[in-house]
mmCIF file of C-alpha atoms in Angstrom:
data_model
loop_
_atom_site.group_PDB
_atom_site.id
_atom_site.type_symbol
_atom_site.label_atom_id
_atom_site.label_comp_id
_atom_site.label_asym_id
_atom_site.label_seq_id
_atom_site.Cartn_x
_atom_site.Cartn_y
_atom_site.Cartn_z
ATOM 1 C CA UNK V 1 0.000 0.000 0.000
ATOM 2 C CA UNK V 2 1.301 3.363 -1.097
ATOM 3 C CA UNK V 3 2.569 5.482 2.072
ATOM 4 C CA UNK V 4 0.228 7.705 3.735
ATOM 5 C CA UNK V 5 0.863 11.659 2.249
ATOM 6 C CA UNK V 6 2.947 13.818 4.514
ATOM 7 C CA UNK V 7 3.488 17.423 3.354
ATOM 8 C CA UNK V 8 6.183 19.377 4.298
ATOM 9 C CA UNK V 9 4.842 23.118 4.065
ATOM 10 C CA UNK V 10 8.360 24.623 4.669
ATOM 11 C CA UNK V 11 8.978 23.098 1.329
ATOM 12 C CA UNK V 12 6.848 25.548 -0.561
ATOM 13 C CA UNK V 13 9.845 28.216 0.169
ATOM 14 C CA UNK V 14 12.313 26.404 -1.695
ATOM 15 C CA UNK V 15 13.349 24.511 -4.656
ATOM 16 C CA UNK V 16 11.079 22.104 -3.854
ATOM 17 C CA UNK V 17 8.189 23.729 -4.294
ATOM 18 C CA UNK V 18 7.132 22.326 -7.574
ATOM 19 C CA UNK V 19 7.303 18.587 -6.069
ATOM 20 C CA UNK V 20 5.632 19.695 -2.871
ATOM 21 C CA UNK V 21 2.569 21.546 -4.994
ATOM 22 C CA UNK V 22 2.343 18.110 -7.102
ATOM 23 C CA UNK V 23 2.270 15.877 -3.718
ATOM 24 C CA UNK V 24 -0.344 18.069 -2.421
ATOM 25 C CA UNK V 25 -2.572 17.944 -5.758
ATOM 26 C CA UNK V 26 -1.940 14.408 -5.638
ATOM 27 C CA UNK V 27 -3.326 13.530 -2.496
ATOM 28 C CA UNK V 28 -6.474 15.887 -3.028
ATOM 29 C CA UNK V 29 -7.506 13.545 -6.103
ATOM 30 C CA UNK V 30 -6.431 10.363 -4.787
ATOM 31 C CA UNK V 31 -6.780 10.410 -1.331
ATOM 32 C CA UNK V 32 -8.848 13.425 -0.105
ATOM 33 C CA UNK V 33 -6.792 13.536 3.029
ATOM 34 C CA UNK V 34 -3.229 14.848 4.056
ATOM 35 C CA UNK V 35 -0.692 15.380 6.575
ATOM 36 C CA UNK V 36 0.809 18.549 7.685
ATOM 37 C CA UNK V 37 3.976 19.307 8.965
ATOM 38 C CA UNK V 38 6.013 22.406 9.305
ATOM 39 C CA UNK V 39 2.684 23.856 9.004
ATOM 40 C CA UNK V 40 3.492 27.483 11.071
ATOM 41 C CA UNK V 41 1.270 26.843 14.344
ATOM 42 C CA UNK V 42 4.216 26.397 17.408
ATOM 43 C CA UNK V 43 4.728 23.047 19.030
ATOM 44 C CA UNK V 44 4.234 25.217 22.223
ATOM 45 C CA UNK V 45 0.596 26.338 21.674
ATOM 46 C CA UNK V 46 -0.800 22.881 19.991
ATOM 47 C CA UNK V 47 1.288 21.385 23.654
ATOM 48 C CA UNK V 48 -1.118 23.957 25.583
ATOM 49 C CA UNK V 49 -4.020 23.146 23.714
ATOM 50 C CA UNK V 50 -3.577 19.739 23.937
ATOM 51 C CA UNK V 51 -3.069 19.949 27.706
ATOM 52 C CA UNK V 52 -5.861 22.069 28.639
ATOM 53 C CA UNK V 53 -8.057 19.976 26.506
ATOM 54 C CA UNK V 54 -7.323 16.768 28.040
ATOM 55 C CA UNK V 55 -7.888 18.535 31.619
ATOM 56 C CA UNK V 56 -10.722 19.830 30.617
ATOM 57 C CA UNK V 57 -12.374 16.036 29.504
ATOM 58 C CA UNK V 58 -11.071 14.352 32.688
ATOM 59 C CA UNK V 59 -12.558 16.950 34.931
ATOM 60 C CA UNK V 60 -15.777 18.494 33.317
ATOM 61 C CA UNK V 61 -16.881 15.450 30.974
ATOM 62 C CA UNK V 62 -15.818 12.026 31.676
ATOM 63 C CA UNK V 63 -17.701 11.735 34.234
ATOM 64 C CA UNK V 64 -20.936 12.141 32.163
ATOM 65 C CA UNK V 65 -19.852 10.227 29.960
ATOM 66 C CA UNK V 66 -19.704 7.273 32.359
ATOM 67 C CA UNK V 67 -23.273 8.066 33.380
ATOM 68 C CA UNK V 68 -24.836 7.654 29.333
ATOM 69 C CA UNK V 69 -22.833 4.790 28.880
ATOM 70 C CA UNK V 70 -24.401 3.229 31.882
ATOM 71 C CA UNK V 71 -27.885 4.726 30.994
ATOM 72 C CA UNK V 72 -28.150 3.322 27.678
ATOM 73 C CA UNK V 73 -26.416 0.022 28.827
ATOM 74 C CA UNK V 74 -23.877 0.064 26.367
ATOM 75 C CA UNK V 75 -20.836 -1.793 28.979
ATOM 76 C CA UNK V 76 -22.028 -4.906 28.158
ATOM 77 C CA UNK V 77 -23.574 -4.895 24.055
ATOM 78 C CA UNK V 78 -23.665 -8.125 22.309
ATOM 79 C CA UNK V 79 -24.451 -6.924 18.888
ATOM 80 C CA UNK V 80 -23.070 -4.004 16.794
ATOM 81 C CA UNK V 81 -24.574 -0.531 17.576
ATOM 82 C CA UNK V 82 -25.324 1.310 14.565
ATOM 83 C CA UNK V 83 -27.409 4.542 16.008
ATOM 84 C CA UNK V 84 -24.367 5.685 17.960
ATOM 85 C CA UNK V 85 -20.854 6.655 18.565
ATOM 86 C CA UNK V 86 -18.391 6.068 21.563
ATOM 87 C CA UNK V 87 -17.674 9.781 21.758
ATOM 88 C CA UNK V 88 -17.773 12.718 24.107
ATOM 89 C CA UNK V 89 -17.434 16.049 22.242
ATOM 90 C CA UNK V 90 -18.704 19.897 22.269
ATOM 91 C CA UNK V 91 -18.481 22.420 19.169
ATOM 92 C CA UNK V 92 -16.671 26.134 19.374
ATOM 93 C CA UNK V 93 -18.217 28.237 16.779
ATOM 94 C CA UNK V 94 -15.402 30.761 15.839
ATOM 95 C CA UNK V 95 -17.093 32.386 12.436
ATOM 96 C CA UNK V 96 -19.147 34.497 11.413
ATOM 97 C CA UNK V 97 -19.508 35.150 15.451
ATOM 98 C CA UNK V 98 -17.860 33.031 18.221
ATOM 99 C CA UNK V 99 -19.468 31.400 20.874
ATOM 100 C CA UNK V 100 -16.756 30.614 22.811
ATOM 101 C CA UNK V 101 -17.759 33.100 26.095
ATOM 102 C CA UNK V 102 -20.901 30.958 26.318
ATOM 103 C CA UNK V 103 -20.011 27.687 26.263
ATOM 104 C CA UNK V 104 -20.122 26.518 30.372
ATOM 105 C CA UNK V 105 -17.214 25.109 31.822
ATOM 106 C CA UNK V 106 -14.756 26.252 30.068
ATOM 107 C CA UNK V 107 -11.977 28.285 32.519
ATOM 108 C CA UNK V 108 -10.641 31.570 31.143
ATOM 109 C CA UNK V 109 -7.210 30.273 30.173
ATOM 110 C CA UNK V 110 -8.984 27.818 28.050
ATOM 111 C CA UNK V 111 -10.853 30.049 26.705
ATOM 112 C CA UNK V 112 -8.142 32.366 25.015
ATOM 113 C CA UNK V 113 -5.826 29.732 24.208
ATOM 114 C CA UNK V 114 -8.832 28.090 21.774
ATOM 115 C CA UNK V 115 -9.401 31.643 20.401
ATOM 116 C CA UNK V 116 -5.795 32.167 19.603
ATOM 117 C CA UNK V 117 -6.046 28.385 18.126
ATOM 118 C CA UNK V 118 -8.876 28.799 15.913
ATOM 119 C CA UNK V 119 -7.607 32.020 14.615
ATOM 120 C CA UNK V 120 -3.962 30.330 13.380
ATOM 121 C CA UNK V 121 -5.843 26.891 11.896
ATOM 122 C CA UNK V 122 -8.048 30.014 10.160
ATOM 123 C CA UNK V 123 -5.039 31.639 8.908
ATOM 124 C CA UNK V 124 -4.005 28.218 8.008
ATOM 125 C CA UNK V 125 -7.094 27.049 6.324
ATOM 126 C CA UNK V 126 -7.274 29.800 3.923
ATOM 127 C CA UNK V 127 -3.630 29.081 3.000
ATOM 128 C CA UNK V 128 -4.342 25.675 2.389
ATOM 129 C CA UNK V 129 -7.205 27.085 0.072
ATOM 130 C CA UNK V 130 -5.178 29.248 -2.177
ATOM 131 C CA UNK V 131 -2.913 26.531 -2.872
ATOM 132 C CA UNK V 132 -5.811 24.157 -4.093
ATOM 133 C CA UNK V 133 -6.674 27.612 -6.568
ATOM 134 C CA UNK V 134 -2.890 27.384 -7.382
ATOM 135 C CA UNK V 135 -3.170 23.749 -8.265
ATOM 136 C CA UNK V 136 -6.519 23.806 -9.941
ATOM 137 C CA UNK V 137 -5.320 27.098 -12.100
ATOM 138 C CA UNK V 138 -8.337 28.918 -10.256
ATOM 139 C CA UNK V 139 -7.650 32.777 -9.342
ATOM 140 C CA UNK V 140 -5.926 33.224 -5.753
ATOM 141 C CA UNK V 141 -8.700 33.909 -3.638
ATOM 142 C CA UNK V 142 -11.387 32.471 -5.591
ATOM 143 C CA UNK V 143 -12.111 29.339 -2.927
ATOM 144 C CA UNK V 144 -12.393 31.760 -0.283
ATOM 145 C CA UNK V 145 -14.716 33.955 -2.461
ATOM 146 C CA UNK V 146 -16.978 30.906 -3.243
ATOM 147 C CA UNK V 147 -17.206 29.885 0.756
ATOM 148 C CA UNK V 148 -18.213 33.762 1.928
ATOM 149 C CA UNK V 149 -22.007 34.221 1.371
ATOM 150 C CA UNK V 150 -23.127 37.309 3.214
ATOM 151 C CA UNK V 151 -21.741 37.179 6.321
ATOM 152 C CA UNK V 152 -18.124 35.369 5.909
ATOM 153 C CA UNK V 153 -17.531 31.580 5.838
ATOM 154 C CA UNK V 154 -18.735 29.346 8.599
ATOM 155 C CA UNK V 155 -15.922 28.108 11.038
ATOM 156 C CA UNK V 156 -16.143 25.912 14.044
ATOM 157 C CA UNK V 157 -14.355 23.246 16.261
ATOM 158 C CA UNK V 158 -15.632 20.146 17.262
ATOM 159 C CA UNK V 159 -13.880 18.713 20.601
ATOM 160 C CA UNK V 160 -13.915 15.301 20.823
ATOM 161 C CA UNK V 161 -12.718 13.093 23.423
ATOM 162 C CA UNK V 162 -12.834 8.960 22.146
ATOM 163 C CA UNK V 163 -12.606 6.882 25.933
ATOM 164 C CA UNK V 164 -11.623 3.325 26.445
ATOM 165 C CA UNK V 165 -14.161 0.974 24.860
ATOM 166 C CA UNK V 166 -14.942 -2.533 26.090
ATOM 167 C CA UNK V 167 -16.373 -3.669 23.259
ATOM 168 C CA UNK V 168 -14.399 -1.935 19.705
ATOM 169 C CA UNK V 169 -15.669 -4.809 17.685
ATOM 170 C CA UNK V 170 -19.240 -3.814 17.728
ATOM 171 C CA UNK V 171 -19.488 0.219 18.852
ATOM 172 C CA UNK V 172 -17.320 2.589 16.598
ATOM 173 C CA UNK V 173 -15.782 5.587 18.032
ATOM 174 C CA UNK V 174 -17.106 7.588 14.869
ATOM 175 C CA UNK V 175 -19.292 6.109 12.603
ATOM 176 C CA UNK V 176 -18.244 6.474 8.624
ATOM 177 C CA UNK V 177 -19.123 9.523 6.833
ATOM 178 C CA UNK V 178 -17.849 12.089 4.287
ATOM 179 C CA UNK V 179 -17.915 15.844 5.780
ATOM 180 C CA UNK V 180 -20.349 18.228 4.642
ATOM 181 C CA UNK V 181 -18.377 21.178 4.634
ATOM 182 C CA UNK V 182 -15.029 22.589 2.725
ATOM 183 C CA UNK V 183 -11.487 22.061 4.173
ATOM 184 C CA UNK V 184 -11.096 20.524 7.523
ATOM 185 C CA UNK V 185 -8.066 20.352 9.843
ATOM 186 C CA UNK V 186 -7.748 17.932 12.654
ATOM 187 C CA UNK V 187 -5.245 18.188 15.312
ATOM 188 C CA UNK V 188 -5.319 14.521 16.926
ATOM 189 C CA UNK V 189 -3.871 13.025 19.760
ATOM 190 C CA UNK V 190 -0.276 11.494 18.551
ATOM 191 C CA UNK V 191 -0.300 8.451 21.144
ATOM 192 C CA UNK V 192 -3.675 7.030 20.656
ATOM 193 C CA UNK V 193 -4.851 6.249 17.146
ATOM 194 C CA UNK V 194 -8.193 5.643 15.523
ATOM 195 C CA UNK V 195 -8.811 7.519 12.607
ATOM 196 C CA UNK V 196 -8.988 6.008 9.358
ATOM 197 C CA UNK V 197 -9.900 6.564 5.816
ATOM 198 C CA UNK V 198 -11.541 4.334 3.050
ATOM 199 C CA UNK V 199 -9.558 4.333 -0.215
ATOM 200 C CA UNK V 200 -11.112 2.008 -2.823
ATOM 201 C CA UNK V 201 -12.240 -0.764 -0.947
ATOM 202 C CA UNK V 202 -9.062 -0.629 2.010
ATOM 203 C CA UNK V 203 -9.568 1.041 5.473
ATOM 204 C CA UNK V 204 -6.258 2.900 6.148
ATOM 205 C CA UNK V 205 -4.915 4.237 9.404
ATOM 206 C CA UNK V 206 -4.118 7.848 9.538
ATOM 207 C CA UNK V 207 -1.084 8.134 10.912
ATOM 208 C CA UNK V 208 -0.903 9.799 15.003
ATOM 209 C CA UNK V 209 2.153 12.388 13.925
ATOM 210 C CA UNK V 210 3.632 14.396 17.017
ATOM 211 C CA UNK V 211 2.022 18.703 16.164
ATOM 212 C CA UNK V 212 1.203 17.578 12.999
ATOM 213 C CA UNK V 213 -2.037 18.641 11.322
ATOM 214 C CA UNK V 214 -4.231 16.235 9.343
ATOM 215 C CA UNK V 215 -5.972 17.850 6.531
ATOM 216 C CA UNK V 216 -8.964 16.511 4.515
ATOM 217 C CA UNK V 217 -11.639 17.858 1.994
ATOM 218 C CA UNK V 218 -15.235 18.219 2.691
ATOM 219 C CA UNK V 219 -18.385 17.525 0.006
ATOM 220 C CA UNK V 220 -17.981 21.273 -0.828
ATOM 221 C CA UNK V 221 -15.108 21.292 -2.481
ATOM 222 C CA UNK V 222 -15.523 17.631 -4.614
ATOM 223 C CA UNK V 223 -18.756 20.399 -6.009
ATOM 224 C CA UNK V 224 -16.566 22.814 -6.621
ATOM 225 C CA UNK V 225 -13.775 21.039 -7.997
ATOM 226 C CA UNK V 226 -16.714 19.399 -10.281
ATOM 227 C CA UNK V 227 -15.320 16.112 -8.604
ATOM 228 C CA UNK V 228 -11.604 16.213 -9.218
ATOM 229 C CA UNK V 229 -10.628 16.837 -5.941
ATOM 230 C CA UNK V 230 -13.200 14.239 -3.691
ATOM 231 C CA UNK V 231 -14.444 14.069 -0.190
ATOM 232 C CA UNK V 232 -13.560 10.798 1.455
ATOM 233 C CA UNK V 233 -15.236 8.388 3.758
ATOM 234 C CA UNK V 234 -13.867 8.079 7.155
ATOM 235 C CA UNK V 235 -14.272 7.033 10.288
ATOM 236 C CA UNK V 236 -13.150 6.560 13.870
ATOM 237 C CA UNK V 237 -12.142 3.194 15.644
ATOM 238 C CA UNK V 238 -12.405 3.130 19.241
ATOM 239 C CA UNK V 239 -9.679 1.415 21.361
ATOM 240 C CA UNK V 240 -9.817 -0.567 24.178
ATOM 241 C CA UNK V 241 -6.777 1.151 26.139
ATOM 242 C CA UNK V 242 -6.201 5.058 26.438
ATOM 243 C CA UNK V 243 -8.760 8.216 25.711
ATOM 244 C CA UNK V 244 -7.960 9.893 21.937
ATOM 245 C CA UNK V 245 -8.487 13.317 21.806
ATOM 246 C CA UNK V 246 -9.233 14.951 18.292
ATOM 247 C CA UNK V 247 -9.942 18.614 17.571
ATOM 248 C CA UNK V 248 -11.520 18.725 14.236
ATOM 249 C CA UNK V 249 -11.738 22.710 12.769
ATOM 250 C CA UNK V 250 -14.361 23.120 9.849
ATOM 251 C CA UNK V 251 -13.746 25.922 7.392
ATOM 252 C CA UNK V 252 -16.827 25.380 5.537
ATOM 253 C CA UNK V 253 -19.284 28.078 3.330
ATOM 254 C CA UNK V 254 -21.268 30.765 5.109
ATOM 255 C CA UNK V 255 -25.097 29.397 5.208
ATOM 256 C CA UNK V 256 -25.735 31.078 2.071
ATOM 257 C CA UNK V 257 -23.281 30.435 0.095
ATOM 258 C CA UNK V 258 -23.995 29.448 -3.552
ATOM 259 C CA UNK V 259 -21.929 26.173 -4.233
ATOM 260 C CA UNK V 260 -21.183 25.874 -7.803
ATOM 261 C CA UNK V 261 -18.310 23.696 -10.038
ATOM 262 C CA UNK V 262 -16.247 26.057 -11.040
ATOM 263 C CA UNK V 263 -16.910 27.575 -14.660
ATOM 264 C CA UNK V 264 -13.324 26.722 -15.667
ATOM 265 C CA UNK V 265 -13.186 23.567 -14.477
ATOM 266 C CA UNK V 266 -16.355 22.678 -16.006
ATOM 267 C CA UNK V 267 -14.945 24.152 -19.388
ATOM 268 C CA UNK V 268 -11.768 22.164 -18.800
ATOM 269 C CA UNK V 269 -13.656 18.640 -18.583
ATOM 270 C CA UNK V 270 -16.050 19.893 -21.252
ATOM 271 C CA UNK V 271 -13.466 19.161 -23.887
ATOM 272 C CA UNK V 272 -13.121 15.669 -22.729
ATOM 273 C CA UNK V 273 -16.217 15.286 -23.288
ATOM 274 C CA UNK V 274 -17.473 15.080 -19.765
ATOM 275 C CA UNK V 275 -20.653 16.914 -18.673
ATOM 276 C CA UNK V 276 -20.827 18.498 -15.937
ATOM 277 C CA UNK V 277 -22.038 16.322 -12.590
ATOM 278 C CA UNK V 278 -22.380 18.309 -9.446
ATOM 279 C CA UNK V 279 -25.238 20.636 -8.828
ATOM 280 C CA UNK V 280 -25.419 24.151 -7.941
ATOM 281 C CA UNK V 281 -26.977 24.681 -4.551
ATOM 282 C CA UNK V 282 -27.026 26.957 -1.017
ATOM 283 C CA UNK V 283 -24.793 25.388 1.230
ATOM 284 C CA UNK V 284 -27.673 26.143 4.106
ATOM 285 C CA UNK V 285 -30.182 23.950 1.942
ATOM 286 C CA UNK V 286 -27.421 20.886 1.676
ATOM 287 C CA UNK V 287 -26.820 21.079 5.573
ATOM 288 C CA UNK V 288 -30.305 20.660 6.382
ATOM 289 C CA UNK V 289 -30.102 17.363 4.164
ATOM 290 C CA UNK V 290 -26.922 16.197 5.235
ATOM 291 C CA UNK V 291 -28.091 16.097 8.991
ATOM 292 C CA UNK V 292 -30.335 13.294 8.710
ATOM 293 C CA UNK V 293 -28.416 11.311 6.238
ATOM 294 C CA UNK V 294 -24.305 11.861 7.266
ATOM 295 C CA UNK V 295 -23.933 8.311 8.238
ATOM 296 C CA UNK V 296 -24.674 7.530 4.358
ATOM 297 C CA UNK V 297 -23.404 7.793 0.956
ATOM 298 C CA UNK V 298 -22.431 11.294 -0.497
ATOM 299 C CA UNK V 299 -23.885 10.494 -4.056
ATOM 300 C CA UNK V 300 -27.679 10.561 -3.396
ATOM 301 C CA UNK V 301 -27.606 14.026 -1.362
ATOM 302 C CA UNK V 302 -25.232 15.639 -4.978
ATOM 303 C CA UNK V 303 -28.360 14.141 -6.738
ATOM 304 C CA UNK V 304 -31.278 15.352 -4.361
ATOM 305 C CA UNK V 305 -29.555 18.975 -4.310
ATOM 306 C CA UNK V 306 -29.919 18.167 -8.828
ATOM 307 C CA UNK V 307 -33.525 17.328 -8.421
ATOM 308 C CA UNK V 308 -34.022 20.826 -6.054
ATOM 309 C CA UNK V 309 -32.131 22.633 -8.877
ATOM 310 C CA UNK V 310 -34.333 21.447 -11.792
ATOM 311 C CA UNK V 311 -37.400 20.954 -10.104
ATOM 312 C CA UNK V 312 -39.432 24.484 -10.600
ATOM 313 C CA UNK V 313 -41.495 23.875 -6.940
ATOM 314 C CA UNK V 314 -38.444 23.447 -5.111
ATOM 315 C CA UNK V 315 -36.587 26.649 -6.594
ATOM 316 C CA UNK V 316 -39.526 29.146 -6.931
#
């Protein structure tokens, strides 16, 4: 099996910037996940993040956990459970307008250390953007442009803590699933692993990489793209020994956003006589679908956002 992609960003500065563009274009059409090192956020701040995060589980939320487990029954399952996963997690909205001041238990430190986190992986995210429109000979900028609707793109942070699980074999830590949104970066706990992604028909562990930050593409952009750069099916195993902790930042489009292949692109495949595939939508409308049916295959929500665009009730 071909090795898992690793990008070196401090390559882009040097002579090996052609090689490092072409690894990174490479690994948004054939894997639709990458890893980043080298990628500008200090050791020292992902270190307090990590530290304060892992506090914060062990003292405001495993408990709690405990107590569902135990309500539902779950210690002791004897078949597979498919309407749940083994995870405790809250969400940070950062953009258009944060919530972080609100959410309870969160101590003051924590508090501006996620702030100052979210706005680097930000920073970072559009980065990581312009050098898809680099690669995809799209105008610097224009990804960004496509995700801002009214109000700015939508950005949030879901924290997720994956506890020891008795039974692995038959309750996943996160069940499979493509992400709705655009670019997502995950900052995951380098000791215990978990995460893996589906690539033809082999599940393949993403690697646990010491401050690295794991980078994969969201439904929004395989639209976009008009499907040469794809959203990937992943998931989460849960382990018997050790809690992971995974910090998943979603750059996605404001609410109403207008997602649309790009004319170029579509131009491009045009003269290989391919039609264009994806739909043109509001990102707000696809959410709403995508809640109810993230546990399933992509395809059938690209072709109920079709039917919505052709269908003269459903757009009037």
């Amino acid at each position: 099996m071909e090795n898992f992609p690793i990008i070196n960003l401090e390559k882009l500065n040097g002579t090996d910037r052609a090689a490092t563009m072409e690894k990174i274009n490479d690994a948004c059409e054939n894997w639709g996940f990458f890893e980043l090192v080298n990628h500008g956020i200090p050791h020292e701040v992902m270190d307090t993040v990590e530290k304060l995060t892992k506090g914060h589980y062990k003292k405001c939320m495993e408990e709690r956990f405990k107590e569902l487990i135990a309500k539902k029954g779950l210690e002791g399952v004897e078949a597979e459970v498919t309407d749940m996963d083994w995870e405790s997690t809250f969400f940070l909205r950062h953009l258009p307008v944060s919530n972080i001041s609100e959410i309870p238990d969160l101590d003051g430190v924590y508090r501006e250390v996620m702030r100052d986190f979210a706005k680097r992986l930000e920073k970072l995210a559009e980065e990581l953007l312009d050098l898809l429109c680099e690669n995809l000979g799209l105008p610097k900028g224009y990804l960004k442009n496509a995700f801002y609707g009214s109000k700015g793109p939508n950005f949030g942070t879901k924290v997720s803590n994956y506890p020891p699980c008795p039974k692995p074999d038959l309750i996943k830590g996160l069940r499979a699933h493509t992400d709705a949104g655009g670019i997502i970066l995950l900052f995951q706990d380098d000791k215990v692993s978990g995460l893996q992604l589906l690539k033809g028909d082999q599940w393949i562990d993403v690697p646990p990489m010491r401050h690295s930050i794991v980078v994969n593409l969201g439904d929004q952009l395989e639209v976009i793209t008009n499907g040469k750069y794809k959203s990937v099916m992943h998931r989460v195993i849960a382990q018997k020994d050790g809690t992971r902790m995974s910090l998943a930042s979603f750059y996605n489009p404001g609410s109403d956003a207008v997602i649309y292949p790009a004319p170029t692109l579509v131009e491009k495949e045009a003269k290989d006589q391919n039609k264009q595939v994806y739909p043109k939508f509001v990102f707000d409308d696809y959410m709403k679908l995508y809640v109810g049916l993230k546990f399933q295959a992509k395809e059938p929500r690209f072709e109920a956002m079709k039917a919505m665009e052709t269908d003269p009730i459903a757009t009037a």
